[in-house]
C-alpha cells in the first residue's frame, strides 16, 4: 500500500485493517520529530517491522538507498505500506521499483 504520512492512531488502524507486516518510511530516521516517534510507537505496539530509508522528494534517490530499498523488498514480510510526507514523489518511485521487481 502507498500512503502519505499518517497519524499514529491512523497508522495503527491501517496496520490492523490491511494486516500490514512492514512499514517502509521513506523520510529517513528522525527520532527528534513527532511523526517519526508516532510511527515507531505504532509499529512497536502492533508488532510490525519498520524500515527507514532516506529518499529525497526533489532528487533521484542515492544509489545506496535505492539498493537498500530493493533489499527491503526482497527480505521483508508482506504486506507493506510505503509512506513519505505527501505520498507522491518518494512513494511513487518506491512503488515503481516494487512493480518492476
XYZ file of C-alpha atoms in Angstrom, residues 8 11-12 15 21 23 36-50:
21
model
C -0.029 7.286 14.955
C -1.326 4.091 11.129
C -2.324 1.595 13.836
C -1.912 -1.831 10.048
C 3.636 -6.591 8.353
C 6.041 -0.066 7.395
C 8.688 9.598 13.434
C 8.053 8.731 17.063
C 4.397 8.129 16.172
C 5.497 5.638 13.502
C 7.850 3.964 15.972
C 5.157 3.679 18.675
C 2.608 2.328 16.167
C 4.937 -0.318 14.726
C 6.174 -1.363 18.161
C 2.656 -1.618 19.604
C 1.404 -3.691 16.680
C 4.486 -5.913 16.367
C 5.341 -4.995 12.786
C 8.687 -4.101 11.244
C 9.695 -0.543 10.423
